Coordinates of C-alpha atoms in Angstrom, one line a residue:
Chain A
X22 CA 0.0 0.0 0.0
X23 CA 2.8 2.5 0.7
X24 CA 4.6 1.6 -2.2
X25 CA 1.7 2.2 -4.3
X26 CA 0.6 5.4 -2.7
X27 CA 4.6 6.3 -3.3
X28 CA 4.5 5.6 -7.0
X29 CA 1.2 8.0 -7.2
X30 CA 3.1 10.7 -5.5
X31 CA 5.7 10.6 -7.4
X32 CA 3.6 10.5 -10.7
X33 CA 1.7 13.4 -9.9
X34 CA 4.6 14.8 -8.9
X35 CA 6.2 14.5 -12.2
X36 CA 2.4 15.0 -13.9
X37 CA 2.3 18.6 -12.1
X38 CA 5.7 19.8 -13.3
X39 CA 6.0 18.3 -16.4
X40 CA 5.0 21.6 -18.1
X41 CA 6.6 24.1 -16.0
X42 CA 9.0 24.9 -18.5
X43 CA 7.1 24.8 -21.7
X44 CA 4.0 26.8 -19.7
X45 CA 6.3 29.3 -17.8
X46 CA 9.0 29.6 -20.2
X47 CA 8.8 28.9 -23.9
X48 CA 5.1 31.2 -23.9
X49 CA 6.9 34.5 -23.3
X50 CA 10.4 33.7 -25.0
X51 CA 8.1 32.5 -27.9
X52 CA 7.1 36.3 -28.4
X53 CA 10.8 37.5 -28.4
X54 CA 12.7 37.9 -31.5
X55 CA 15.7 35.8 -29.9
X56 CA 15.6 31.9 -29.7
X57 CA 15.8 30.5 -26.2
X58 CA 18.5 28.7 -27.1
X59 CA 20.9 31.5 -27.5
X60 CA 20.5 31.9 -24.1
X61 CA 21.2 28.3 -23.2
X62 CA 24.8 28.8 -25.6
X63 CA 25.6 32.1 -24.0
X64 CA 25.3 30.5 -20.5
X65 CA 27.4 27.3 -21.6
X66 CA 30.1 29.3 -22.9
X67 CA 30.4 31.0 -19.1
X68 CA 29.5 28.5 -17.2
X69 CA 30.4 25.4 -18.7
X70 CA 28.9 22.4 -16.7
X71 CA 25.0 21.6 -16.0
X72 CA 25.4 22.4 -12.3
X73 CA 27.0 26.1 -13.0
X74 CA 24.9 27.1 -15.7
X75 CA 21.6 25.8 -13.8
X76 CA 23.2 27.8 -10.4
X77 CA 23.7 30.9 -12.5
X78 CA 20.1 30.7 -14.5
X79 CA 18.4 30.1 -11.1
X80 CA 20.3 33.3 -9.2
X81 CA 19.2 34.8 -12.6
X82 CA 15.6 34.3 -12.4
X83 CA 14.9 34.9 -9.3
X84 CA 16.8 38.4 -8.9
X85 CA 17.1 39.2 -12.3
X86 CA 19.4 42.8 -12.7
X87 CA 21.4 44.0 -15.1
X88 CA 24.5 43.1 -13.2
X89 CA 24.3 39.7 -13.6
X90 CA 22.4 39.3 -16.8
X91 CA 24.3 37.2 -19.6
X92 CA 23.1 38.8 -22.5
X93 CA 24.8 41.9 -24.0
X94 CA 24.1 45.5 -23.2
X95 CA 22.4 46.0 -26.8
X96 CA 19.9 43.3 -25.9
X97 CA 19.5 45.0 -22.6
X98 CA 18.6 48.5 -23.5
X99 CA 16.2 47.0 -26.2
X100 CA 13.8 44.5 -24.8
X101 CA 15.0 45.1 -21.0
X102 CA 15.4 43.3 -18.3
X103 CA 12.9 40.1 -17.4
X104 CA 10.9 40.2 -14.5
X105 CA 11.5 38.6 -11.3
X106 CA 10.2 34.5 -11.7
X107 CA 6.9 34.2 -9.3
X108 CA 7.3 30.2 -9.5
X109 CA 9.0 28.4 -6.2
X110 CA 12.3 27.2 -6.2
X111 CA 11.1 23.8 -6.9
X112 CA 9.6 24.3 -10.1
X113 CA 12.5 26.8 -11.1
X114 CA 15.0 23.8 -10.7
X115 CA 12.5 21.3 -12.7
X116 CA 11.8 23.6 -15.5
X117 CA 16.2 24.2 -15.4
X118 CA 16.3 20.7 -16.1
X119 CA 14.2 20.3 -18.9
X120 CA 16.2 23.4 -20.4
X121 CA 19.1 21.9 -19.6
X122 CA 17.8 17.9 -21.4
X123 CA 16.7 20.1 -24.3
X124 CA 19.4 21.8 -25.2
X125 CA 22.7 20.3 -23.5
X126 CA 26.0 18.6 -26.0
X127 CA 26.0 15.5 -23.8
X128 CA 25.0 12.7 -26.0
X129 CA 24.4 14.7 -29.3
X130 CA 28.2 15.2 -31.0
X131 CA 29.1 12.8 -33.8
Chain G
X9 CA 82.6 -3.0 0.6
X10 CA 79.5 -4.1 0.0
X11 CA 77.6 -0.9 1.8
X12 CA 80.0 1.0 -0.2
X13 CA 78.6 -1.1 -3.4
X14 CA 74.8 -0.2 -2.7
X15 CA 75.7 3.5 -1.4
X16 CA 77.3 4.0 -5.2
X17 CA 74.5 2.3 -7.0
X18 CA 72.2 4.3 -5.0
X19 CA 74.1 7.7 -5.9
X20 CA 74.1 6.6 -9.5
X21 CA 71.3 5.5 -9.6
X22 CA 69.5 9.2 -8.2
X23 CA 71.6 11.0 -10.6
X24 CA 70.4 8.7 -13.2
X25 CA 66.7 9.5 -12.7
X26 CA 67.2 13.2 -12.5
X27 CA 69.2 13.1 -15.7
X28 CA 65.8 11.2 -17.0
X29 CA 63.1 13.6 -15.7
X30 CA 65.3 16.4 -17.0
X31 CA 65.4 15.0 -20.4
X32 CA 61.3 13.9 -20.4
X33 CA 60.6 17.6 -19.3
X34 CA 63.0 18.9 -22.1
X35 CA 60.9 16.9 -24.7
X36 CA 57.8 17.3 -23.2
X37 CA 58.7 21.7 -23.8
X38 CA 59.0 20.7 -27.4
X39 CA 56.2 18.9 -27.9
X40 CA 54.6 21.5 -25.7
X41 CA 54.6 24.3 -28.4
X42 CA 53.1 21.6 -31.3
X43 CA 50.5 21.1 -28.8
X44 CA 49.8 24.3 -28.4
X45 CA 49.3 24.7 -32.3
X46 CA 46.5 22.2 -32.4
X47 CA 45.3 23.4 -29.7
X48 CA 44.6 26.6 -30.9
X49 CA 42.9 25.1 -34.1
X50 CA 41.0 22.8 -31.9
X51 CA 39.7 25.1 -29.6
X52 CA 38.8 27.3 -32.9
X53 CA 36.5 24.5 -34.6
X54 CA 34.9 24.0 -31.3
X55 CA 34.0 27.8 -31.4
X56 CA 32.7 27.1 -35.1
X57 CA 30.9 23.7 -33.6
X58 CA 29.2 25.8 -30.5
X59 CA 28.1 28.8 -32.8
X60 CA 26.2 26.7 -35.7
X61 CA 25.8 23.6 -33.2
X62 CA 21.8 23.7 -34.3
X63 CA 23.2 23.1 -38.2
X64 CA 25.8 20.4 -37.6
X65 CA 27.4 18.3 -34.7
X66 CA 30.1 16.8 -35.8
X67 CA 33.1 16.9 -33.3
X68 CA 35.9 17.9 -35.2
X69 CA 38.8 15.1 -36.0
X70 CA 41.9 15.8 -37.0
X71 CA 44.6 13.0 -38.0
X72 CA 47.5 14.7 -35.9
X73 CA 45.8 13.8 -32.4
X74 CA 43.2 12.8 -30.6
X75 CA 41.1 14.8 -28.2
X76 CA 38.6 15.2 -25.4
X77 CA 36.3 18.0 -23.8
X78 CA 35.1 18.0 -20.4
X79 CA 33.2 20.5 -18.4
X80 CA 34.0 22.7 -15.7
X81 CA 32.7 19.5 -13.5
X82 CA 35.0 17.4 -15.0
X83 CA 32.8 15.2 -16.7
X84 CA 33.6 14.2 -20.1
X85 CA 31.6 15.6 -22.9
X86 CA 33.3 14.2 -25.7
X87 CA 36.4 12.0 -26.4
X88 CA 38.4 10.4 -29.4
X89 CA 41.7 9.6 -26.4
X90 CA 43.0 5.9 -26.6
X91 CA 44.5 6.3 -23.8
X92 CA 41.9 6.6 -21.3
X93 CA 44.0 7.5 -18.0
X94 CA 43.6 11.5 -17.3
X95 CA 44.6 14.3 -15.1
X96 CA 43.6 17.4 -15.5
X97 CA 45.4 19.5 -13.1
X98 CA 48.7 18.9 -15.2
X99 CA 49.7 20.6 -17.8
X100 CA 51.2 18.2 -20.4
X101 CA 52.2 14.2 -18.7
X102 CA 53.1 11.6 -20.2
X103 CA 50.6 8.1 -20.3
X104 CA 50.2 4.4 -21.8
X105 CA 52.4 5.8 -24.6
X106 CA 50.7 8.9 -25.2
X107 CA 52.1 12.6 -24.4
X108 CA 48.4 14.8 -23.6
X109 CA 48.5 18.5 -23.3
X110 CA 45.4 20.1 -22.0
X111 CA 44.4 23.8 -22.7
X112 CA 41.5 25.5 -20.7
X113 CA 40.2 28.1 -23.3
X114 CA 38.8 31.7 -22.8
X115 CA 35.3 30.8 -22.9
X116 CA 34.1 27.4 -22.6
X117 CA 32.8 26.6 -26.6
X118 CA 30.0 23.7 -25.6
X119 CA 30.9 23.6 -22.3
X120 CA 34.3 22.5 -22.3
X121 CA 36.7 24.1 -19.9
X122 CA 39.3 21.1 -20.0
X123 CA 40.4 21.0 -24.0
X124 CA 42.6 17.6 -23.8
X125 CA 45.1 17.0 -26.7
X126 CA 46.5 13.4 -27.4
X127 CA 50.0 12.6 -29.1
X128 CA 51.6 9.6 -29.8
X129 CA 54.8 9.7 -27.7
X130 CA 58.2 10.0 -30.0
X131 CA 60.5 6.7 -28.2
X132 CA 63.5 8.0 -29.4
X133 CA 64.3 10.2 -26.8
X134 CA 63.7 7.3 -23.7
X135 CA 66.1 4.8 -26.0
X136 CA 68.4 7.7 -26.1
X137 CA 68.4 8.3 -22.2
X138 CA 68.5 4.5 -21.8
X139 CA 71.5 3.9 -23.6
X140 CA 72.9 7.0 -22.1
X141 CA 72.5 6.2 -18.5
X142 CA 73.6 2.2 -19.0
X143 CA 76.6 3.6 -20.1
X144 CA 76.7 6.3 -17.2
X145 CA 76.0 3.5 -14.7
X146 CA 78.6 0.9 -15.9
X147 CA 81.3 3.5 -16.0
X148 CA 80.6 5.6 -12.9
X149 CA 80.1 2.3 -10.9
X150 CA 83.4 0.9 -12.5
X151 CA 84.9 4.2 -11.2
X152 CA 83.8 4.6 -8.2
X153 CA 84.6 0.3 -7.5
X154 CA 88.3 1.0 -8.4
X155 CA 88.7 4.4 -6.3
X156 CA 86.1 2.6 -3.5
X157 CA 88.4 0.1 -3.4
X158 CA 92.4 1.3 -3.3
X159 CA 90.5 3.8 -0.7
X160 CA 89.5 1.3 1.7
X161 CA 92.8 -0.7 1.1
X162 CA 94.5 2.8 2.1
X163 CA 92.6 3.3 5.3
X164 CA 92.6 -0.8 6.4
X165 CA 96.2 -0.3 6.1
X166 CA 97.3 0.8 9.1
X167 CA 94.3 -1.0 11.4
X168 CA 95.7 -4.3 9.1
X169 CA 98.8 -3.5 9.8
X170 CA 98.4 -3.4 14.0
X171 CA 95.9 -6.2 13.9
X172 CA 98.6 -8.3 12.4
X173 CA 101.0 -7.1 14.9
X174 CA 98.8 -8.1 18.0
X175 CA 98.4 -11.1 16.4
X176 CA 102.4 -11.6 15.8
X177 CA 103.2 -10.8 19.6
X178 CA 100.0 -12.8 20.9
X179 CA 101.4 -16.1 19.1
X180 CA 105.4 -15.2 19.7
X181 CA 104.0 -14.6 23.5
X182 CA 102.3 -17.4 23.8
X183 CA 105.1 -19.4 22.3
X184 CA 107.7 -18.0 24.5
X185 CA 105.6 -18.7 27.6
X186 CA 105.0 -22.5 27.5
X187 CA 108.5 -23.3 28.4
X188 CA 109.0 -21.0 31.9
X189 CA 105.9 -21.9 32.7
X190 CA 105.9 -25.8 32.5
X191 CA 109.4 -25.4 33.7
X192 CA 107.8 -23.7 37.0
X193 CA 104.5 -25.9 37.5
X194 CA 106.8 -29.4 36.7
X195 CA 109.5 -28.2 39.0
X196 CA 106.9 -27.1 42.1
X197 CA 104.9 -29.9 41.8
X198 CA 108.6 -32.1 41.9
X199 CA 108.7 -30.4 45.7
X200 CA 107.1 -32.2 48.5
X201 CA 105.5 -29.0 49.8
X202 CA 103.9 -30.8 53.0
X203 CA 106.8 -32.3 54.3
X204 CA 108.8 -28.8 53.8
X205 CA 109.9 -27.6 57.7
X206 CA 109.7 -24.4 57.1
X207 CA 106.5 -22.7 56.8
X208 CA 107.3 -19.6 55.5
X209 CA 108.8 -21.1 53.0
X210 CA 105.4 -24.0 52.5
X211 CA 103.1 -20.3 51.9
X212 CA 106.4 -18.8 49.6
X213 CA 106.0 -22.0 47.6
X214 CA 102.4 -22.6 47.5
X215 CA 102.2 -19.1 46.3
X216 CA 104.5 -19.2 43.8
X217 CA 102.5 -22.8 42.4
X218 CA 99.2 -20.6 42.8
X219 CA 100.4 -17.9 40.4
X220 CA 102.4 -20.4 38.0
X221 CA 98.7 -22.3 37.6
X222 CA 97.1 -19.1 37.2
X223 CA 99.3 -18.1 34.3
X224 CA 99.1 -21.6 32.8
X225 CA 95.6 -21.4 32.6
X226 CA 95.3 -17.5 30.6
X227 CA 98.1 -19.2 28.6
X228 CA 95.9 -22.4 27.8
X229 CA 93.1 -19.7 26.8
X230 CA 94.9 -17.6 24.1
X231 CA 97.1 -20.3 22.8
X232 CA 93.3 -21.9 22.4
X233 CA 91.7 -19.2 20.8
X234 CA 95.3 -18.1 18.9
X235 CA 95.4 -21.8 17.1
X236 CA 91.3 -23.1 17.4
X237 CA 91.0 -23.2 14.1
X238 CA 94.5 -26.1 13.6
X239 CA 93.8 -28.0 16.5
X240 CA 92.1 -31.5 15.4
X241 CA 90.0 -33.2 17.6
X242 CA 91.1 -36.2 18.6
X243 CA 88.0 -37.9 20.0
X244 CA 88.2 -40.9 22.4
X245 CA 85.7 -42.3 25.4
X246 CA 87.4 -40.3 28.6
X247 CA 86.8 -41.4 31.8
X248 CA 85.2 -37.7 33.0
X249 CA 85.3 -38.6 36.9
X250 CA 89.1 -38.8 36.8
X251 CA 89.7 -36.1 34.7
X252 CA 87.4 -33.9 37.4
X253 CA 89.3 -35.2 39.9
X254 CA 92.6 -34.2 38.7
X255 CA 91.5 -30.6 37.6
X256 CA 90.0 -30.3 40.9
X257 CA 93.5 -31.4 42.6
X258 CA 94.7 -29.4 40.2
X259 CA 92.9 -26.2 41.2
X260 CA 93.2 -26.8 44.8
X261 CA 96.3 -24.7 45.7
X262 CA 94.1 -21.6 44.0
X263 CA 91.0 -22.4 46.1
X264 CA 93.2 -22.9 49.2
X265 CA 94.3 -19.3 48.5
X266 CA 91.0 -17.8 49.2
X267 CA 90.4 -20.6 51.7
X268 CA 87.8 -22.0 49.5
X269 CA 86.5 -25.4 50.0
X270 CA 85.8 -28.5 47.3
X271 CA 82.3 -30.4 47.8
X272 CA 83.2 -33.6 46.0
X273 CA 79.7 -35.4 44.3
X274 CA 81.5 -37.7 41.8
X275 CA 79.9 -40.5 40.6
X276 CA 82.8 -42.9 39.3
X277 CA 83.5 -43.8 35.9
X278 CA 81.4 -41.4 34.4
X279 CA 82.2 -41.5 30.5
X280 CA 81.9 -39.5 27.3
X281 CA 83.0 -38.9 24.1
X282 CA 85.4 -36.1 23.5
X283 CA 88.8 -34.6 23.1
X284 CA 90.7 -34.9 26.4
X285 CA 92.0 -31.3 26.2
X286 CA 88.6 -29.7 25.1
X287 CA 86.9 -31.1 27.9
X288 CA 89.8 -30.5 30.1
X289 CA 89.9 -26.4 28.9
X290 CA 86.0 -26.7 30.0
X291 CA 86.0 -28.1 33.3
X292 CA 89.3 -25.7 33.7
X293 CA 87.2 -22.5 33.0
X294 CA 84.5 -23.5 35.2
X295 CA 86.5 -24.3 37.7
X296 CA 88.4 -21.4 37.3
X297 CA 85.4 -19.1 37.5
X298 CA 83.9 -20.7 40.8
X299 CA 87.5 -19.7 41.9
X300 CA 87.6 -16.6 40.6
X301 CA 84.1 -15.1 41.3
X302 CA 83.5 -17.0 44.9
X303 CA 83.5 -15.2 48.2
X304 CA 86.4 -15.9 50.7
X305 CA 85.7 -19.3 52.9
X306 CA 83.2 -19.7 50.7
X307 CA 82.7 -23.4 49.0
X308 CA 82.2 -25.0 45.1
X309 CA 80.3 -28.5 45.2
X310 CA 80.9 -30.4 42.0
X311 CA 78.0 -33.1 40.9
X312 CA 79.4 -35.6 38.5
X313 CA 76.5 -38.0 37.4
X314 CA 75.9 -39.9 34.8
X315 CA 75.8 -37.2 31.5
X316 CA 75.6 -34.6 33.9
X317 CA 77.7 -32.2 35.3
X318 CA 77.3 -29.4 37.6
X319 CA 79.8 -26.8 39.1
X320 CA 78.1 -24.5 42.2
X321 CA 79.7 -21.5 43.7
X322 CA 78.8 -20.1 46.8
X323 CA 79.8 -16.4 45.2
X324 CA 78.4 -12.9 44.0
X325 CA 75.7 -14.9 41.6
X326 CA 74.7 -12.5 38.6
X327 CA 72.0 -10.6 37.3
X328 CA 69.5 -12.6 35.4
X329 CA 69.4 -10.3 32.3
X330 CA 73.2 -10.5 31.8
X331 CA 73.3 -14.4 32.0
X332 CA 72.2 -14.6 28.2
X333 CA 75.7 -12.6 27.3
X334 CA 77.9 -14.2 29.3
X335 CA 79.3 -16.4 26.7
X336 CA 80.1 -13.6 24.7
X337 CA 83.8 -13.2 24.3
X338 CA 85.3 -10.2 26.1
X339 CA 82.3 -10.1 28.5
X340 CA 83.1 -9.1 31.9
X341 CA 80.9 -8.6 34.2
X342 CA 82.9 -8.2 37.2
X343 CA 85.7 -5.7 36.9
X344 CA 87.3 -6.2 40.3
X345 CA 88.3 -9.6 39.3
X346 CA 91.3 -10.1 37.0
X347 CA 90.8 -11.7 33.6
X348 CA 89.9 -11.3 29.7
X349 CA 86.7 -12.4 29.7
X350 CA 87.6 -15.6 26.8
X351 CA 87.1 -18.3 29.8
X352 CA 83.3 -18.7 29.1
X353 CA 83.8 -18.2 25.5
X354 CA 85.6 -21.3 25.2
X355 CA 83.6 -23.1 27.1
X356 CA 80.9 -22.2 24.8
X357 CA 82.3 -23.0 21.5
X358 CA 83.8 -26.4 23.1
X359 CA 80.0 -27.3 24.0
X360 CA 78.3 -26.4 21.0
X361 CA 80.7 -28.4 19.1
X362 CA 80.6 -31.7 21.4
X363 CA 76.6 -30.7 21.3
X364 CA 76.9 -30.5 25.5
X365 CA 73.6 -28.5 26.8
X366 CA 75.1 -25.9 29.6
X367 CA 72.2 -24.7 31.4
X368 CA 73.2 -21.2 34.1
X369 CA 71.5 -20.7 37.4
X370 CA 72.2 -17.9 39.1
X371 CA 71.3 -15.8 42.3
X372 CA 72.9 -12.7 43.4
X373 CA 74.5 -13.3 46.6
X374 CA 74.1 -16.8 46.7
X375 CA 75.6 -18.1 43.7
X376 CA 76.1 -19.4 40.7
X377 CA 75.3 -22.8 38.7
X378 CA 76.9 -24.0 35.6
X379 CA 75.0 -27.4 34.9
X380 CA 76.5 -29.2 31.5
X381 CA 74.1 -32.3 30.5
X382 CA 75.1 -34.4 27.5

């Protein structure tokens, strides 16, 4: 019985913030004139490795400035900077991840 | 010479080892700056690769070397390395073969702050520094043998030279002493001392056959130890109980001196098997001892049974933890008692060669116990 109430949990777990990222993220960056990917490259070329870049996105998102944005001053002073993320921690580290699954090299150099 | 040996080869072989790291470093500077060419054109198609990476992803190859990213985590992102063994805090090592150089870039194209480049490692240099420091080995050791050893021949000199001068003057000594002495023991023991009138001259005498014995034993000692290694055994079935006997008569005029008394336990006809003047030199130093280390008036009973012998002194005894170096030659252990400290040594070798168990008991102030089973 606990084992099957665990599995649930976890389901719904997963069920609840499987979208995070494409609800949360991909919606608004969708209306920008920039990929979302560039961002994912600009980070990668700073921060290298999946738990630096998703450190740096996360301090990012939930105190975004213009002191520790990525993108380049140009950018900046056009579209501004983002607002500050309303979602928890939590879901800010799941949608990270699916980001980070999207877009990462592990696994996709020949 | 043989500490001097492994001292040299150890010498040799330090210098040997920094010539070789001093020649690997020297090639690994070369190989360095070829490294650093690729490396440059490596980390400039990874630029290429991280800018279009949504066009194409084709790691790029090149024919010169082999090479592997990894991330700021050190987790590999991508490799074409055939040797797999890695460290990326140095600079350029050598591995399994393979020289590998690794770069960190400005800014990490895909991720990768460890840029690893992998060569094929050039053996000419390591069959150069081989042949090199066999040949550096063979002629230093030779050199430093020869000088090693008309050094050691210099400095022995003199300690040879004095050692066979001791040696000289111990066997002239020794040779030079037989004759007074056996003329004085022969002649004394001619005398009827007993039936002498005078006593003063009876003490005169007895001293005089007390020192002569005393002199004839240290004699017997180093003319022992001076000619051991000549003297053949010549091994017959000895009637022990008469041989104690005599040394015992023999010794008395010693014993007498310190008014020592002889407790006589002799079983008769007591045998064994053994050179009559080996066995006679060990029941001498015993005897000699109990003499030597008893108290005045004090007593030494002798227990002759069959294959067993025991000598007991009523003297100073000895400490428990020095019994075990007693046999040692030179040991003394009581200063204020004249001697060399050869007496037990002979006794030792004597024993161990007739395979005669001596067994020491010893108290202080009560005495001592040499117990000889065979």
């Amino acid at each position: 019985m606990v084992k099957i109430t665990l599995i649930l949990a976890l389901f719904l777990n997963s069920f609840l913030f499987a979208n995070v990222y494409e609800k949360n993220c991909v919606t608004c960056h969708n209306k920008l004139p920039v990929s979302i990917d560039k961002y994912f490259y600009r980070y990668l070329l700073k921060y290298s490795s999946k738990r630096a870049v998703n450190a740096a996105m996360l301090k990012y998102l939930k105190n975004p400035s213009k002191d520790t944005t990525i993108m380049p001053d140009a950018f900046i002073s056009r579209f501004g900077i983002k607002n500050k993320s309303t979602l928890s921690d939590e879901e800010l580290k799941k949608a990270l991840d699916e980001y980070w699954d999207i877009y990462k090299v592990f696994g996709k150099l020949k | 010479m043989t500490l001097y040996s492994v001292l040299c080869i150890v010498i040799l072989l330090f210098i040997s080892f920094l010539y070789y790291n001093f020649k690997k470093d020297l090639m690994l500077q070369n190989k360095r700056l070829i490294l650093q060419e690729y490396s440059n054109d490596l980390i400039s198609r990874l630029k290429d690769l991280h800018i279009n990476f949504d066009k194409y992803k084709f790691y790029p190859r090149d024919e010169r070397f082999n090479s592997a990213i990894y991330d700021s985590d050190r987790n590999l992102i991508f490799s074409t390395l055939i040797s797999p063994k890695v460290k990326l805090d140095e600079i350029t090592y050598t591995t399994n073969n393979y020289i590998h150089y690794i770069k960190e870039p400005e800014s990490y194209y895909l991720g990768a702050k460890y840029v690893l480049l992998e060569i094929p490692e050039d053996k000419a240099w390591i069959n150069d520094v081989r042949n090199k420091v066999t040949i550096f080995l063979i002629c230093g050791f030779s050199i430093m043998f020869i000088c090693g050893y008309f050094l050691l021949k210099l400095f022995l000199r003199p300690m040879r030279d004095s050692l066979h001068l001791l040696d000289r003057f111990i066997k002239d000594t020794t040779h030079e002493l037989n004759t007074p002495i056996s003329a004085i023991i022969t002649n004394i023991e001619m005398i009827d001392i007993a039936s002498l009138e005078d006593v003063k001259l009876q003490k005169k005498l007895k001293r005089i056959d007390t020192g002569a014995k005393t002199v004839s034993n240290i004699y017997q000692d180093l003319t022992y130890l001076a000619l051991k290694n000549k003297i053949i055994s010549k091994n017959e079935d000895l009637d022990l109980s008469k041989i104690v006997l005599n040394r015992i008569d023999y010794f008395k005029t010693l014993a007498d001196v310190k008014k020592i008394s002889f407790i006589k336990n002799i079983n008769s006809g007591v045998k064994i098997f053994c050179d009559e003047k080996k066995i006679g030199k060990v029941v001498d130093n015993l005897l000699s001892n109990a003499i030597k280390y008893n108290k005045i008036s004090g007593s030494i009973e002798v227990i002759l049974e069959n294959k067993k012998l025991i000598i007991k002194d009523s003297g100073k005894g000895i400490q428990k933890d020095k019994i075990p170096a007693m046999f040692e030659r030179y040991a003394r252990f009581d200063k204020s008692v004249g001697g060399f400290g050869i007496g037990l040594n002979i006794v030792y070798m004597i024993t161990k060669e007739y395979n005669i168990d001596i067994k020491i008991k010893s108290e202080l102030n009560i005495g001592t116990q040499m117990e000889l089973t065979w």
